[in-house]
mmCIF file of C-alpha atoms in Angstrom:
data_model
loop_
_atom_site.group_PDB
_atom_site.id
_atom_site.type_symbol
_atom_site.label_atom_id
_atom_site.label_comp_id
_atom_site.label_asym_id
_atom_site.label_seq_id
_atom_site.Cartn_x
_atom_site.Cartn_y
_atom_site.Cartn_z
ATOM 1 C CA UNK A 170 -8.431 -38.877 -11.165
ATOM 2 C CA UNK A 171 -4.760 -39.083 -10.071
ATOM 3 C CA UNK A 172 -3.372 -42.749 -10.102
ATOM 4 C CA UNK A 173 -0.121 -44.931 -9.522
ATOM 5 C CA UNK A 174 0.378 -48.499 -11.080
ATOM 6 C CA UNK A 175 3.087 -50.417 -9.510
ATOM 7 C CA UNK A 176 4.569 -53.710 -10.633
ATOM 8 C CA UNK A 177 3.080 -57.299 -9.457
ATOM 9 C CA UNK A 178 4.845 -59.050 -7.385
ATOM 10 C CA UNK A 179 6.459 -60.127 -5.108
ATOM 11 C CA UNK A 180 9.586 -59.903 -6.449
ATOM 12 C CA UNK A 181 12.559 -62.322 -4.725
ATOM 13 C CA UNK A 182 16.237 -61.958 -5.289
ATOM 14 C CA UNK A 183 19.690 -63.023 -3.964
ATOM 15 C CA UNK A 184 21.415 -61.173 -1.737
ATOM 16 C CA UNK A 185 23.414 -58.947 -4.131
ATOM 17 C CA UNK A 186 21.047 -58.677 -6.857
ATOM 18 C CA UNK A 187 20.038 -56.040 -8.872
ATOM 19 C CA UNK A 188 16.090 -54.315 -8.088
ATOM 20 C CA UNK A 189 14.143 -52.472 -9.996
ATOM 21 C CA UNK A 190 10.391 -52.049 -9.045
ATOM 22 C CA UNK A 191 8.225 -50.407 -12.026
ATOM 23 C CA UNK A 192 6.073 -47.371 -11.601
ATOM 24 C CA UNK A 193 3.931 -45.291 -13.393
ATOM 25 C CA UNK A 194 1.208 -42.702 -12.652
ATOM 26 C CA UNK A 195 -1.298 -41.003 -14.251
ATOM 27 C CA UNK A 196 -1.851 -37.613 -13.261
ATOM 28 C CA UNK A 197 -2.815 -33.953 -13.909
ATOM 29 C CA UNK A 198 -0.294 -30.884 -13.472
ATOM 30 C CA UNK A 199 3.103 -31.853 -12.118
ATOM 31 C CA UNK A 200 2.693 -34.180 -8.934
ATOM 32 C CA UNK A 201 5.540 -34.848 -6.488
ATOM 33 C CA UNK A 202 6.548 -38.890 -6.506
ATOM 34 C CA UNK A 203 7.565 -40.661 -3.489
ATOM 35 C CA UNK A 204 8.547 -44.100 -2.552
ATOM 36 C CA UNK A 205 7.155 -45.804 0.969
ATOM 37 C CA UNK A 206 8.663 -48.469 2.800
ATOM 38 C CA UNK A 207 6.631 -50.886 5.062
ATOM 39 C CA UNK A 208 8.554 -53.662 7.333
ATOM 40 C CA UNK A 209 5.990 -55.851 9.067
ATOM 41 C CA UNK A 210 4.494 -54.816 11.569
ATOM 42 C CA UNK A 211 4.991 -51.106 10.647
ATOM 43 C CA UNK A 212 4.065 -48.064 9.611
ATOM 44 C CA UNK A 213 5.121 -46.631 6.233
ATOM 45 C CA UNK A 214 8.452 -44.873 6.448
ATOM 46 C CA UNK A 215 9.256 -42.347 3.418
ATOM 47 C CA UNK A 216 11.960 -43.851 1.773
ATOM 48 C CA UNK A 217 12.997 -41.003 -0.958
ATOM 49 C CA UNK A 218 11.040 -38.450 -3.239
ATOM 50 C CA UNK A 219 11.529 -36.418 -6.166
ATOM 51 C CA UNK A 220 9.352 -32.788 -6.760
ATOM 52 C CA UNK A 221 10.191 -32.225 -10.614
ATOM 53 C CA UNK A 222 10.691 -33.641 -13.613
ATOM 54 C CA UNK A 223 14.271 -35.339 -13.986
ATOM 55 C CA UNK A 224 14.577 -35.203 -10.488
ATOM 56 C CA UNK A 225 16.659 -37.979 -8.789
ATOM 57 C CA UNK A 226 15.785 -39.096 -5.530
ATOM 58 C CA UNK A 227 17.954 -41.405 -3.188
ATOM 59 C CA UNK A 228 18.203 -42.754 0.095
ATOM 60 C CA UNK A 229 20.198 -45.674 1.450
ATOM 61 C CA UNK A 230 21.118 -46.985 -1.909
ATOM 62 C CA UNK A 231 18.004 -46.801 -3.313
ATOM 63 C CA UNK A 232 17.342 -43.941 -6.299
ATOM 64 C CA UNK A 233 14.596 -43.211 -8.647
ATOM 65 C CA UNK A 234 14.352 -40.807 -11.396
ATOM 66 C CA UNK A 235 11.178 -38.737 -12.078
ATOM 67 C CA UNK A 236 10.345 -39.506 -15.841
ATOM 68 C CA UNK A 237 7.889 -37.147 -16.791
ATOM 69 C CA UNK A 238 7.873 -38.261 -20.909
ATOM 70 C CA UNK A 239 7.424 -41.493 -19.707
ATOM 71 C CA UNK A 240 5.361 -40.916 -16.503
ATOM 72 C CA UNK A 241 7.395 -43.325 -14.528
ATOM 73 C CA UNK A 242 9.144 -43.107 -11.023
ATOM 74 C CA UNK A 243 10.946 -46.768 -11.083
ATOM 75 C CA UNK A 244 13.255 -47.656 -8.315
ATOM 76 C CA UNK A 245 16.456 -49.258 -8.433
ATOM 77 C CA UNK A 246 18.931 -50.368 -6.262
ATOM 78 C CA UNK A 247 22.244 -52.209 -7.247
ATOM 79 C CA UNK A 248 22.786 -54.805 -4.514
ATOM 80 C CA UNK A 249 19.921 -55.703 -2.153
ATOM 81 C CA UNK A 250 20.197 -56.746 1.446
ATOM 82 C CA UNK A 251 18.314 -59.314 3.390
ATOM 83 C CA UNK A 252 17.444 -56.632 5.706
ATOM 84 C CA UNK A 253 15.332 -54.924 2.514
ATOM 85 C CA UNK A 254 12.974 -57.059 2.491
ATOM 86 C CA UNK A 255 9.458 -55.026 2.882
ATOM 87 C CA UNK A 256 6.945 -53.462 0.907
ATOM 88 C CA UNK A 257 7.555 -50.906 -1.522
ATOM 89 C CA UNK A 258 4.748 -48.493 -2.085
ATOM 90 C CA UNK A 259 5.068 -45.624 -4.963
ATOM 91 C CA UNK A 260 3.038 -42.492 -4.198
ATOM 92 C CA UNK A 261 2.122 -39.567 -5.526
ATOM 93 C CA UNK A 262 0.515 -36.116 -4.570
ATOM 94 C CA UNK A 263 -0.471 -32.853 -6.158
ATOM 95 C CA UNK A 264 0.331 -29.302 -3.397
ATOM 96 C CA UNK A 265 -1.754 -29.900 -0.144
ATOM 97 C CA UNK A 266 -3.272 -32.643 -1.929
ATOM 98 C CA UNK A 267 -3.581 -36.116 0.201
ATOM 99 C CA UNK A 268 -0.945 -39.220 -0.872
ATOM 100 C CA UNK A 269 -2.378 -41.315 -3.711
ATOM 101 C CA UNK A 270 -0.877 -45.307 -3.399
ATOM 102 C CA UNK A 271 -0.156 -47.726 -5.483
ATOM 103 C CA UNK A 272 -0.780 -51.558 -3.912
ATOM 104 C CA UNK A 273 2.647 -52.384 -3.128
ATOM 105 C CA UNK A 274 5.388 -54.554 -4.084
ATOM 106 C CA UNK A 275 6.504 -57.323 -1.621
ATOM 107 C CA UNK A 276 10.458 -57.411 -1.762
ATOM 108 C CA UNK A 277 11.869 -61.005 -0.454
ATOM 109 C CA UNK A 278 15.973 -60.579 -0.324
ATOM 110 C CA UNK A 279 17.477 -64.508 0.899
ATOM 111 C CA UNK A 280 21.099 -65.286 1.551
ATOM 112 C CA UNK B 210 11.488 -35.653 19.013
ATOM 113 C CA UNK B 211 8.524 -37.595 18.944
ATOM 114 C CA UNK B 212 7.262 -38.624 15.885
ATOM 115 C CA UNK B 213 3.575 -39.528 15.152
ATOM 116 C CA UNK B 214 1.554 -40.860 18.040
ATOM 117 C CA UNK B 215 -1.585 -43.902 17.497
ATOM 118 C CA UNK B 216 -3.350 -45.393 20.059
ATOM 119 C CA UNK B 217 -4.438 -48.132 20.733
ATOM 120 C CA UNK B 218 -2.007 -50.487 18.922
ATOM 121 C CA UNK B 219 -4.696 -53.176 18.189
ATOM 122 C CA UNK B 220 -8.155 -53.725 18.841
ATOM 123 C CA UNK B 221 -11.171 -56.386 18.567
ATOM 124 C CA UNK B 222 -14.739 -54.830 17.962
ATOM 125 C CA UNK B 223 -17.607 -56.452 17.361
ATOM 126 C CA UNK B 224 -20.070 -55.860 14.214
ATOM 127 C CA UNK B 225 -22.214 -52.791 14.383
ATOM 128 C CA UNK B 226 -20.322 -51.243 17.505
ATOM 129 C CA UNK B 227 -18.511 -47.978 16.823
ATOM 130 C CA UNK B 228 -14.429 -47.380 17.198
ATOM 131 C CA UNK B 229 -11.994 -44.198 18.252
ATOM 132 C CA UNK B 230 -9.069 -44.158 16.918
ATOM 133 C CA UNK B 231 -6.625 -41.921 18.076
ATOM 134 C CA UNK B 232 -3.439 -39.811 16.662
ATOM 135 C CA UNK B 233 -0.938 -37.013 17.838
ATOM 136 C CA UNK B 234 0.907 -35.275 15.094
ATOM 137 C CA UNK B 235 4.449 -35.263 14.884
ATOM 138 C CA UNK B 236 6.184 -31.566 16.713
ATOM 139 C CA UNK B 237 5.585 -28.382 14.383
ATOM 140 C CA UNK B 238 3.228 -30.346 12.095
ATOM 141 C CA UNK B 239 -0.528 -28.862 11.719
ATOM 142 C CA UNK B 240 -2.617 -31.126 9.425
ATOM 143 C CA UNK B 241 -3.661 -34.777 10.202
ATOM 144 C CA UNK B 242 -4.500 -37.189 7.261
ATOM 145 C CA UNK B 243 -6.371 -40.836 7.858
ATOM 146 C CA UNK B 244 -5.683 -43.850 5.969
ATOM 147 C CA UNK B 245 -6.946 -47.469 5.522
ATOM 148 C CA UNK B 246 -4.739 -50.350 4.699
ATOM 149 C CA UNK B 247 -6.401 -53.804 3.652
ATOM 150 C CA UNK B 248 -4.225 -56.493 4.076
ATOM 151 C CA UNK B 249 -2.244 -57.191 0.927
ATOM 152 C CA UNK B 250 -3.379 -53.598 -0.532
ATOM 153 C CA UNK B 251 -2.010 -50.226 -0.257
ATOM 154 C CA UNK B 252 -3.227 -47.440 1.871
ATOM 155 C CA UNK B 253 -6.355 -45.556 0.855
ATOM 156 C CA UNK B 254 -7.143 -42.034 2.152
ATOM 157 C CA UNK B 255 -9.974 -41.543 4.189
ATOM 158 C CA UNK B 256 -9.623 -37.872 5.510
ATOM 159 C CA UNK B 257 -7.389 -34.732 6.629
ATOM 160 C CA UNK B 258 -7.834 -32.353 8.425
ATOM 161 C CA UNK B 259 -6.300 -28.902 8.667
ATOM 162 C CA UNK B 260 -6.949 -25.953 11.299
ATOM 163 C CA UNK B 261 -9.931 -28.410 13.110
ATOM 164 C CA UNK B 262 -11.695 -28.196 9.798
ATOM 165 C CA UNK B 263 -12.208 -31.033 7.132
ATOM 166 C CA UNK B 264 -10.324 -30.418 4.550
ATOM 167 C CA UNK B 265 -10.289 -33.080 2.070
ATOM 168 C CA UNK B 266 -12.035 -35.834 1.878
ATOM 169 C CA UNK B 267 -11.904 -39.906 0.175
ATOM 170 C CA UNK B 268 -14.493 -42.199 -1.129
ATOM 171 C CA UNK B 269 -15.282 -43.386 2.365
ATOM 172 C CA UNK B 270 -18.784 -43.428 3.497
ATOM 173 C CA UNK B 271 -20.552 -41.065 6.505
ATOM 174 C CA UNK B 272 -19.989 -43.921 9.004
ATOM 175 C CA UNK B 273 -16.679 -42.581 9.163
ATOM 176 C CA UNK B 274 -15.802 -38.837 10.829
ATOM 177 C CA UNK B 275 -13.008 -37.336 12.774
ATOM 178 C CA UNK B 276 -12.200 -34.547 14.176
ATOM 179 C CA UNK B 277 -8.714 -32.288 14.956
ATOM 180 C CA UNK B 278 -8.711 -30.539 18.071
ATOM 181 C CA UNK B 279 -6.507 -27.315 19.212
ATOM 182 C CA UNK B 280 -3.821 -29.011 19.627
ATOM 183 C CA UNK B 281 -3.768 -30.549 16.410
ATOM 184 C CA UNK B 282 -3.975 -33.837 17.507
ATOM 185 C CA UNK B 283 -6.801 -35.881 16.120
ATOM 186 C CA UNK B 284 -9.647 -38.721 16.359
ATOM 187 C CA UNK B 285 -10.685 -41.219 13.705
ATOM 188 C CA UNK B 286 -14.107 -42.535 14.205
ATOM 189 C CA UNK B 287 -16.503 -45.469 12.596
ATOM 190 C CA UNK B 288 -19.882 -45.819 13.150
ATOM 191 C CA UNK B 289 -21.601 -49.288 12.837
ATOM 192 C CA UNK B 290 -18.643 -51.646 12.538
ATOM 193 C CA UNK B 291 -18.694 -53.842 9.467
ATOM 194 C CA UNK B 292 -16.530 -57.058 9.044
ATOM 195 C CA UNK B 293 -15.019 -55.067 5.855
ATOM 196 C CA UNK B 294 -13.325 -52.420 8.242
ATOM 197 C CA UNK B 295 -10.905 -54.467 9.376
ATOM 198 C CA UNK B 296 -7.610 -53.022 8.555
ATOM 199 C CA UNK B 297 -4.296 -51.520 9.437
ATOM 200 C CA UNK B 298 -5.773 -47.657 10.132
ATOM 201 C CA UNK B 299 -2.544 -45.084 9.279
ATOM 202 C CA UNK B 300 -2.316 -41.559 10.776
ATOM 203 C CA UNK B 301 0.101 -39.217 9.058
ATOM 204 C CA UNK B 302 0.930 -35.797 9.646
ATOM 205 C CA UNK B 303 2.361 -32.818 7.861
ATOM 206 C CA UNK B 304 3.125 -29.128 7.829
ATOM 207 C CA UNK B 305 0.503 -28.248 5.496
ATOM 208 C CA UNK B 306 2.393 -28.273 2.592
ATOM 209 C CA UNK B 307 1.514 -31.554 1.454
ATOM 210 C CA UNK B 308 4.615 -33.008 0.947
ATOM 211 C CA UNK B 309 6.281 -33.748 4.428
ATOM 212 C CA UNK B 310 4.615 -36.833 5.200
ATOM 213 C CA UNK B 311 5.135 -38.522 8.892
ATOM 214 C CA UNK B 312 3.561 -41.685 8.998
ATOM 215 C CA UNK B 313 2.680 -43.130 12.626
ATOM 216 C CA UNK B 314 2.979 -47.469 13.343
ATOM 217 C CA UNK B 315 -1.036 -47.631 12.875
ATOM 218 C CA UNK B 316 -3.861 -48.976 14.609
ATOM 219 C CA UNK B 317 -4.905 -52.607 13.179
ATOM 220 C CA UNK B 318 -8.781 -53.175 13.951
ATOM 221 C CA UNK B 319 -10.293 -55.899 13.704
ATOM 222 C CA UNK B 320 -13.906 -56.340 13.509
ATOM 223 C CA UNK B 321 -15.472 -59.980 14.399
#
């Protein structure tokens, strides 16, 4: 069945610092890819998504490309806040299909 | 405009009881979905429902059943409370197309 890996973390940066939090997914047919955030405490709040191949999706500085040769959906972001700190959760879904998860990636930004 | 609607906010249960969990869609959205988050893990779909009918459907055993009423809002429920249930419980709604998730603040059981 459908699937999404996402990279181990957590993953801590600087203030500043450059992110990039791997994903890849295994799926049949052409799946739309999203990216959740989750601040403690909280529910998951969609943070951007892409429908097609090659699409770029972005939101509050954060972007991700859909990769279909590469079946990857990695998210990037320039310079990272302490106020990003969460966790990042890559998705995917086939039409009126339910959200498929990966586990997460804990995000710790410090000053 | 209101976005999605869980209730309670927490709750202790004790082993082998049974739990409702409750969720009001988001305005203009018509299909419910359930999901469990583990601590540390990612969420893990239980259930959605679409015109009061069942229409998909996770590895999750019989213990747990809902139901969508006319009004589109819906009820989570788990029979015979294990220790393993304890977990952040998700709501999300949608229009039907599958892709406009709203996600609700959850409903973190925990079962002692």
């Amino acid at each position: 069945g459908d699937s999404v890996t996402q990279m181990e973390g957590p993953v801590t940066l600087s203030e500043e610092a450059f992110l990039t939090i791997n994903c890849t997914y295994t799926a049949t047919g052409y799946p739309s890819l999203f990216w959740y955030v989750q601040y403690p405490g909280e529910g998951l709040q969609l943070l951007l998504k892409a429908t097609k191949a090659d699409d770029k999706g972005s939101n509050k500085g954060f972007e991700a490309t859909y990769r279909k040769e590469t079946t990857s959906f990695h998210l990037e972001k320039g310079s990272v806040q302490v106020s990003d700190s969460a966790v990042y959760f890559c998705a995917l879904n086939q039409a009126g299909t339910a959200l498929i998860f990966g586990k997460g990636t804990t995000l710790s930004v410090s000053s | 405009d209101a976005g999605v609607t869980q209730s309670p906010t927490h709750l202790i249960k004790t082993r082998g009881q049974q739990v409702t969990l409750r969720c009001s869609p988001k305005s203009g959205h018509d299909t419910v979905s359930w999901y469990q988050q583990a601590l540390g893990q990612g969420p893990q779909f239980i259930f959605q429902y679409y015109e009061e009918e069942e229409r998909q459907r996770g590895n999750f055993p019989d213990r747990f059943s809902g139901h969508q009423f006319p009004n589109y809002s819906s009820e989570l429920n788990v029979n015979a409370l294990l220790l393993g249930d304890s977990a952040l419980y998700l709501c999300a709604s949608s229009s039907g197309d599958g892709y406009g998730y709203t996600f609700g603040s959850g409903t973190r059981l925990t079962v002692v």
